[in-house]
PDB file of C-alpha atoms in Angstrom:
ATOM      1  CA  MET Y 181      30.289 -71.797  29.615  1.00 63.00           C
ATOM      2  CA  ALA Y 182      30.837 -72.435  25.941  1.00 69.00           C
ATOM      3  CA  VAL Y 183      32.709 -75.535  24.812  1.00 79.00           C
ATOM      4  CA  GLN Y 184      36.314 -74.950  23.737  1.00 86.00           C
ATOM      5  CA  ILE Y 185      37.902 -77.017  20.977  1.00 90.00           C
ATOM      6  CA  ASP Y 186      41.514 -77.094  19.803  1.00 94.00           C
ATOM      7  CA  LEU Y 187      41.825 -77.272  16.021  1.00 94.00           C
ATOM      8  CA  LYS Y 188      44.985 -77.415  13.936  1.00 95.00           C
ATOM      9  CA  VAL Y 189      44.772 -75.267  10.808  1.00 95.00           C
ATOM     10  CA  LYS Y 190      47.216 -74.232   8.110  1.00 93.00           C
ATOM     11  CA  VAL Y 191      47.551 -71.085   6.015  1.00 92.00           C
ATOM     12  CA  ARG Y 192      46.395 -71.466   2.406  1.00 89.00           C
ATOM     13  CA  ASP Y 193      48.648 -70.207  -0.376  1.00 85.00           C
ATOM     14  CA  ARG Y 194      46.399 -71.220  -3.280  1.00 82.00           C
ATOM     15  CA  PHE Y 195      42.980 -69.731  -3.972  1.00 81.00           C
ATOM     16  CA  GLY Y 196      39.974 -70.118  -6.215  1.00 82.00           C
ATOM     17  CA  LYS Y 197      37.480 -72.890  -6.975  1.00 83.00           C
ATOM     18  CA  GLY Y 198      40.100 -75.227  -8.425  1.00 87.00           C
ATOM     19  CA  ALA Y 199      42.373 -74.939  -5.395  1.00 86.00           C
ATOM     20  CA  ASN Y 200      39.450 -75.444  -3.020  1.00 86.00           C
ATOM     21  CA  LYS Y 201      38.298 -78.551  -4.888  1.00 86.00           C
ATOM     22  CA  SER Y 202      41.819 -79.970  -4.632  1.00 89.00           C
ATOM     23  CA  LEU Y 203      41.781 -79.415  -0.874  1.00 90.00           C
ATOM     24  CA  ARG Y 204      38.451 -81.207  -0.516  1.00 90.00           C
ATOM     25  CA  ARG Y 205      39.693 -84.163  -2.558  1.00 90.00           C
ATOM     26  CA  MET Y 206      42.563 -84.444  -0.064  1.00 91.00           C
ATOM     27  CA  GLY Y 207      40.108 -84.506   2.850  1.00 92.00           C
ATOM     28  CA  ALA Y 208      40.555 -80.861   3.858  1.00 93.00           C
ATOM     29  CA  THR Y 209      38.095 -77.983   4.210  1.00 94.00           C
ATOM     30  CA  PRO Y 210      38.983 -74.426   3.137  1.00 95.00           C
ATOM     31  CA  ALA Y 211      38.275 -71.683   5.655  1.00 95.00           C
ATOM     32  CA  ILE Y 212      38.920 -68.011   6.286  1.00 95.00           C
ATOM     33  CA  LEU Y 213      39.598 -66.072   9.488  1.00 96.00           C
ATOM     34  CA  TYR Y 214      38.151 -62.582   9.882  1.00 93.00           C
ATOM     35  CA  GLY Y 215      38.547 -60.216  12.791  1.00 87.00           C
ATOM     36  CA  ASN Y 216      41.329 -58.330  14.482  1.00 77.00           C
ATOM     37  CA  ARG Y 217      43.869 -58.238  11.657  1.00 80.00           C
ATOM     38  CA  GLU Y 218      44.468 -56.088   8.594  1.00 79.00           C
ATOM     39  CA  LYS Y 219      43.475 -58.789   6.118  1.00 88.00           C
ATOM     40  CA  ALA Y 220      41.373 -61.912   6.345  1.00 91.00           C
ATOM     41  CA  LEU Y 221      43.552 -65.001   6.690  1.00 93.00           C
ATOM     42  CA  PRO Y 222      42.835 -67.953   4.332  1.00 94.00           C
ATOM     43  CA  LEU Y 223      43.120 -71.312   6.096  1.00 95.00           C
ATOM     44  CA  TYR Y 224      42.354 -75.008   5.739  1.00 94.00           C
ATOM     45  CA  PHE Y 225      41.994 -77.935   8.124  1.00 95.00           C
ATOM     46  CA  ASP Y 226      41.489 -81.699   8.173  1.00 95.00           C
ATOM     47  CA  THR Y 227      37.767 -82.319   7.705  1.00 93.00           C
ATOM     48  CA  ASN Y 228      37.611 -85.601   9.632  1.00 92.00           C
ATOM     49  CA  GLU Y 229      39.465 -84.084  12.590  1.00 93.00           C
ATOM     50  CA  PHE Y 230      37.023 -81.167  12.630  1.00 92.00           C
ATOM     51  CA  LEU Y 231      34.000 -83.491  12.602  1.00 88.00           C
ATOM     52  CA  LYS Y 232      35.576 -85.688  15.272  1.00 89.00           C
ATOM     53  CA  GLN Y 233      36.257 -82.739  17.583  1.00 88.00           C
ATOM     54  CA  THR Y 234      32.769 -81.288  17.134  1.00 85.00           C
ATOM     55  CA  HIS Y 235      31.011 -84.687  17.144  1.00 78.00           C
ATOM     56  CA  GLY Y 236      29.407 -83.656  13.865  1.00 71.00           C
ATOM     57  CA  GLU Y 237      27.375 -80.894  15.550  1.00 72.00           C
ATOM     58  CA  VAL Y 238      28.671 -77.366  15.080  1.00 74.00           C
ATOM     59  CA  HIS Y 239      27.187 -74.431  16.972  1.00 71.00           C
ATOM     60  CA  GLU Y 240      28.037 -70.749  16.950  1.00 71.00           C
ATOM     61  CA  ASN Y 241      28.728 -70.763  20.679  1.00 75.00           C
ATOM     62  CA  ILE Y 242      31.752 -73.068  20.375  1.00 85.00           C
ATOM     63  CA  ILE Y 243      35.097 -71.383  20.978  1.00 89.00           C
ATOM     64  CA  PHE Y 244      37.825 -72.695  18.679  1.00 93.00           C
ATOM     65  CA  ASN Y 245      41.454 -72.415  19.737  1.00 94.00           C
ATOM     66  CA  LEU Y 246      42.924 -72.305  16.245  1.00 95.00           C
ATOM     67  CA  LYS Y 247      46.499 -73.580  16.126  1.00 95.00           C
ATOM     68  CA  ILE Y 248      47.634 -71.778  12.970  1.00 93.00           C
ATOM     69  CA  GLU Y 249      50.704 -73.155  11.223  1.00 87.00           C
ATOM     70  CA  ASN Y 250      52.256 -70.850   8.624  1.00 76.00           C
ATOM     71  CA  SER Y 251      54.648 -71.558   5.746  1.00 67.00           C
ATOM     72  CA  ALA Y 252      57.646 -71.202   8.095  1.00 70.00           C
ATOM     73  CA  ASN Y 253      56.216 -73.961  10.343  1.00 72.00           C
ATOM     74  CA  LYS Y 254      55.624 -71.440  13.108  1.00 78.00           C
ATOM     75  CA  GLU Y 255      52.454 -71.820  15.154  1.00 84.00           C
ATOM     76  CA  GLU Y 256      50.133 -69.081  16.370  1.00 88.00           C
ATOM     77  CA  THR Y 257      47.066 -69.692  18.525  1.00 92.00           C
ATOM     78  CA  VAL Y 258      43.980 -67.512  18.219  1.00 93.00           C
ATOM     79  CA  ARG Y 259      40.488 -67.861  19.638  1.00 93.00           C
ATOM     80  CA  ALA Y 260      37.630 -67.745  17.185  1.00 93.00           C
ATOM     81  CA  ILE Y 261      33.958 -68.527  16.739  1.00 92.00           C
ATOM     82  CA  ILE Y 262      32.167 -69.731  13.626  1.00 90.00           C
ATOM     83  CA  LYS Y 263      30.278 -67.051  11.709  1.00 88.00           C
ATOM     84  CA  GLU Y 264      29.180 -69.137   8.738  1.00 88.00           C
ATOM     85  CA  LEU Y 265      29.175 -72.737   7.558  1.00 88.00           C
ATOM     86  CA  GLN Y 266      28.685 -73.654   3.914  1.00 89.00           C
ATOM     87  CA  PHE Y 267      27.417 -77.078   2.847  1.00 88.00           C
ATOM     88  CA  GLU Y 268      27.119 -78.803  -0.500  1.00 86.00           C
ATOM     89  CA  PRO Y 269      23.350 -78.671  -1.158  1.00 87.00           C
ATOM     90  CA  ILE Y 270      22.881 -82.229  -2.450  1.00 87.00           C
ATOM     91  CA  LYS Y 271      25.336 -84.286  -0.386  1.00 84.00           C
ATOM     92  CA  ASP Y 272      25.124 -81.940   2.637  1.00 82.00           C
ATOM     93  CA  THR Y 273      28.899 -82.130   3.120  1.00 85.00           C
ATOM     94  CA  LEU Y 274      30.903 -79.296   4.664  1.00 87.00           C
ATOM     95  CA  VAL Y 275      32.637 -77.173   1.993  1.00 90.00           C
ATOM     96  CA  HIS Y 276      33.751 -73.937   3.724  1.00 93.00           C
ATOM     97  CA  VAL Y 277      33.948 -72.292   7.157  1.00 94.00           C
ATOM     98  CA  ASP Y 278      34.133 -68.618   8.122  1.00 94.00           C
ATOM     99  CA  PHE Y 279      35.830 -68.045  11.481  1.00 94.00           C
ATOM    100  CA  TYR Y 280      35.789 -64.760  13.409  1.00 93.00           C
ATOM    101  CA  GLU Y 281      38.657 -63.980  15.759  1.00 94.00           C
ATOM    102  CA  THR Y 282      37.698 -62.879  19.258  1.00 92.00           C
ATOM    103  CA  VAL Y 283      39.474 -60.724  21.836  1.00 89.00           C
ATOM    104  CA  ALA Y 284      39.182 -61.687  25.506  1.00 86.00           C
ATOM    105  CA  ASP Y 285      38.089 -58.237  26.733  1.00 89.00           C
ATOM    106  CA  LYS Y 286      35.876 -57.286  23.760  1.00 92.00           C
ATOM    107  CA  PRO Y 287      32.161 -58.257  23.831  1.00 94.00           C
ATOM    108  CA  ILE Y 288      30.754 -60.142  20.859  1.00 92.00           C
ATOM    109  CA  SER Y 289      27.234 -60.733  19.556  1.00 92.00           C
ATOM    110  CA  ILE Y 290      26.379 -64.395  19.145  1.00 91.00           C
ATOM    111  CA  GLU Y 291      23.339 -66.668  18.930  1.00 91.00           C
ATOM    112  CA  VAL Y 292      22.900 -69.279  21.659  1.00 92.00           C
ATOM    113  CA  PRO Y 293      20.304 -72.064  22.059  1.00 92.00           C
ATOM    114  CA  VAL Y 294      17.184 -71.633  24.196  1.00 96.00           C
ATOM    115  CA  GLU Y 295      16.422 -74.632  26.427  1.00 95.00           C
ATOM    116  CA  ALA Y 296      13.176 -75.451  28.253  1.00 96.00           C
ATOM    117  CA  VAL Y 297      13.520 -76.564  31.873  1.00 96.00           C
ATOM    118  CA  GLY Y 298      10.757 -78.443  33.680  1.00 95.00           C
ATOM    119  CA  GLU Y 299       7.373 -79.756  32.552  1.00 94.00           C
ATOM    120  CA  ALA Y 300       4.810 -77.090  31.729  1.00 94.00           C
ATOM    121  CA  LYS Y 301       1.557 -77.089  33.720  1.00 93.00           C
ATOM    122  CA  GLY Y 302      -0.411 -76.864  30.509  1.00 91.00           C
ATOM    123  CA  VAL Y 303       1.194 -80.103  29.338  1.00 92.00           C
ATOM    124  CA  LYS Y 304       1.217 -82.040  32.611  1.00 90.00           C
ATOM    125  CA  ILE Y 305      -2.304 -81.150  33.708  1.00 89.00           C
ATOM    126  CA  GLY Y 306      -4.022 -79.744  30.647  1.00 84.00           C
ATOM    127  CA  GLY Y 307      -2.745 -82.236  28.093  1.00 89.00           C
ATOM    128  CA  GLY Y 308      -1.468 -79.477  25.824  1.00 90.00           C
ATOM    129  CA  ILE Y 309       1.660 -79.356  23.690  1.00 93.00           C
ATOM    130  CA  LEU Y 310       4.718 -77.209  24.430  1.00 95.00           C
ATOM    131  CA  ASP Y 311       5.601 -75.188  21.325  1.00 96.00           C
ATOM    132  CA  HIS Y 312       9.263 -74.131  21.201  1.00 96.00           C
ATOM    133  CA  VAL Y 313       8.750 -71.055  19.013  1.00 96.00           C
ATOM    134  CA  LYS Y 314      12.295 -69.654  18.950  1.00 96.00           C
ATOM    135  CA  ARG Y 315      15.222 -72.002  19.470  1.00 94.00           C
ATOM    136  CA  GLN Y 316      18.093 -69.489  19.401  1.00 94.00           C
ATOM    137  CA  ILE Y 317      18.443 -65.912  20.594  1.00 95.00           C
ATOM    138  CA  LEU Y 318      21.044 -63.230  20.004  1.00 95.00           C
ATOM    139  CA  VAL Y 319      23.106 -62.207  23.037  1.00 96.00           C
ATOM    140  CA  GLU Y 320      26.123 -60.036  23.765  1.00 96.00           C
ATOM    141  CA  CYS Y 321      28.897 -61.064  26.143  1.00 94.00           C
ATOM    142  CA  LEU Y 322      32.635 -61.548  26.468  1.00 93.00           C
ATOM    143  CA  PRO Y 323      34.020 -64.581  24.617  1.00 90.00           C
ATOM    144  CA  THR Y 324      34.830 -66.198  27.961  1.00 85.00           C
ATOM    145  CA  ALA Y 325      31.216 -65.809  29.143  1.00 90.00           C
ATOM    146  CA  ILE Y 326      29.361 -67.400  26.218  1.00 91.00           C
ATOM    147  CA  PRO Y 327      26.688 -69.655  27.776  1.00 90.00           C
ATOM    148  CA  ASP Y 328      26.003 -73.172  26.515  1.00 88.00           C
ATOM    149  CA  SER Y 329      22.337 -72.206  26.416  1.00 91.00           C
ATOM    150  CA  ILE Y 330      19.750 -69.858  27.894  1.00 94.00           C
ATOM    151  CA  GLN Y 331      17.623 -71.977  30.233  1.00 95.00           C
ATOM    152  CA  VAL Y 332      13.969 -71.037  30.621  1.00 97.00           C
ATOM    153  CA  ASP Y 333      11.735 -72.452  33.378  1.00 97.00           C
ATOM    154  CA  VAL Y 334       8.441 -73.422  31.728  1.00 96.00           C
ATOM    155  CA  THR Y 335       6.911 -75.137  34.791  1.00 96.00           C
ATOM    156  CA  ASN Y 336       4.124 -72.566  35.348  1.00 95.00           C
ATOM    157  CA  LEU Y 337       3.248 -72.123  31.678  1.00 95.00           C
ATOM    158  CA  ASP Y 338      -0.429 -72.919  31.109  1.00 93.00           C
ATOM    159  CA  ALA Y 339      -2.592 -73.331  28.023  1.00 90.00           C
ATOM    160  CA  GLY Y 340      -3.071 -70.085  26.115  1.00 89.00           C
ATOM    161  CA  GLU Y 341      -0.041 -68.472  27.776  1.00 93.00           C
ATOM    162  CA  ALA Y 342       3.388 -67.590  26.394  1.00 96.00           C
ATOM    163  CA  ILE Y 343       6.897 -66.896  27.635  1.00 97.00           C
ATOM    164  CA  HIS Y 344       8.557 -63.875  26.036  1.00 98.00           C
ATOM    165  CA  VAL Y 345      12.148 -62.675  25.952  1.00 97.00           C
ATOM    166  CA  ARG Y 346      11.242 -60.070  28.593  1.00 97.00           C
ATOM    167  CA  ASP Y 347      10.390 -62.904  31.005  1.00 96.00           C
ATOM    168  CA  VAL Y 348      13.868 -64.435  30.809  1.00 96.00           C
ATOM    169  CA  LYS Y 349      16.699 -63.644  33.204  1.00 93.00           C
ATOM    170  CA  ALA Y 350      20.024 -63.711  31.379  1.00 93.00           C
ATOM    171  CA  PRO Y 351      23.101 -65.256  33.028  1.00 92.00           C
ATOM    172  CA  GLU Y 352      25.544 -62.879  34.681  1.00 92.00           C
ATOM    173  CA  GLY Y 353      27.602 -60.963  32.125  1.00 94.00           C
ATOM    174  CA  VAL Y 354      25.176 -61.735  29.285  1.00 96.00           C
ATOM    175  CA  THR Y 355      22.820 -59.238  27.622  1.00 97.00           C
ATOM    176  CA  ILE Y 356      19.921 -60.462  25.475  1.00 97.00           C
ATOM    177  CA  LEU Y 357      19.637 -58.406  22.279  1.00 97.00           C
ATOM    178  CA  GLU Y 358      16.307 -59.758  21.008  1.00 97.00           C
ATOM    179  CA  ASP Y 359      13.047 -57.780  20.971  1.00 97.00           C
ATOM    180  CA  PRO Y 360      11.526 -58.163  24.479  1.00 97.00           C
ATOM    181  CA  ASP Y 361       8.166 -59.081  22.914  1.00 97.00           C
ATOM    182  CA  THR Y 362       9.630 -62.057  21.022  1.00 97.00           C
ATOM    183  CA  VAL Y 363       7.782 -65.267  21.947  1.00 97.00           C
ATOM    184  CA  LEU Y 364       9.938 -68.199  23.055  1.00 98.00           C
ATOM    185  CA  PHE Y 365       7.384 -70.785  24.253  1.00 97.00           C
ATOM    186  CA  THR Y 366       3.625 -71.279  24.113  1.00 96.00           C
ATOM    187  CA  ILE Y 367       1.192 -74.039  25.022  1.00 94.00           C
ATOM    188  CA  SER Y 368      -1.166 -75.218  22.328  1.00 89.00           C
ATOM    189  CA  HIS Y 369      -4.171 -77.432  22.952  1.00 79.00           C
ATOM    190  CA  GLY Y 370      -3.643 -81.108  22.203  1.00 64.00           C
ATOM    191  CA  GLU Y 371      -5.916 -82.757  19.696  1.00 55.00           C
ATOM    192  CA  LYS Y 372      -9.005 -84.160  21.353  1.00 47.00           C
ATOM    193  CA  VAL Y 373      -9.323 -87.859  20.703  1.00 44.00           C
ATOM    194  CA  VAL Y 374     -12.932 -88.956  20.161  1.00 46.00           C
ATOM    195  CA  ALA Y 375     -13.631 -92.603  20.834  1.00 46.00           C
ATOM    196  CA  ALA Y 376     -15.172 -94.331  17.875  1.00 50.00           C
ATOM    197  CA  GLU Y 377     -18.695 -95.598  18.436  1.00 54.00           C
ATOM    198  CA  PRO Y 378     -19.019 -99.373  18.241  1.00 54.00           C
ATOM    199  CA  ALA Y 379     -20.369-100.553  14.928  1.00 56.00           C
ATOM    200  CA  ALA Y 380     -23.972-101.715  14.916  1.00 56.00           C
ATOM    201  CA  PRO Y 381     -24.361-105.485  14.594  1.00 59.00           C
ATOM    202  CA  PRO Y 382     -25.381-106.619  11.114  1.00 58.00           C
ATOM    203  CA  SER Y 383     -29.141-106.954  10.745  1.00 56.00           C
ATOM    204  CA  GLU Y 384     -30.466-110.468  10.422  1.00 56.00           C
ATOM    205  CA  PRO Y 385     -32.325-111.277   7.215  1.00 53.00           C
ATOM    206  CA  GLU Y 386     -36.081-111.454   7.606  1.00 53.00           C
ATOM    207  CA  ALA Y 387     -37.458-114.949   7.834  1.00 50.00           C
ATOM    208  CA  ALA Y 388     -39.244-116.149   4.738  1.00 48.00           C
ATOM    209  CA  LYS Y 389     -42.984-115.973   5.068  1.00 46.00           C
TER     210      LYS Y 389
END
């Protein structure tokens, strides 16, 4: 099942580029929570704590238990997933996060990683290369049933063959929403290495007559 992370967040009461820059200078990241409420809720959180909890790798299939502290110091906990991450293009630092609130009994659409299991026959015997064509696929499931990944057995995959979405069995409670003809894995031929011919020995100069 999907990883769950507890994250303390606070409600923002200042908005705009200037306010967001001030938050970032203080080591915080502005965010917003969409979902099952009348209005989107502006938030912020400690950037270092976020990176520590996620180990610097953020995926859509992580469930965040957001501990929301309001201006009256009252705490509310909601479950949410990440819908969008924004990064500064030059420094590649996190600048904004869009969360989406989930409801336990309401299915959601979410992308999850595709993982190859086993060593393909076309690689082991044929010397080919396994091409991972599509690394994430869109699925629908309850928030509590989000898989860590969709595992695909590639053991019997031979050169010139492909594994499509239609060939994959989804975990219980999960529906794959991708086109059944979408290619996930193929085997391409490895480059043939040609041994270099030994260089001819240098010719000896003719003896003087």
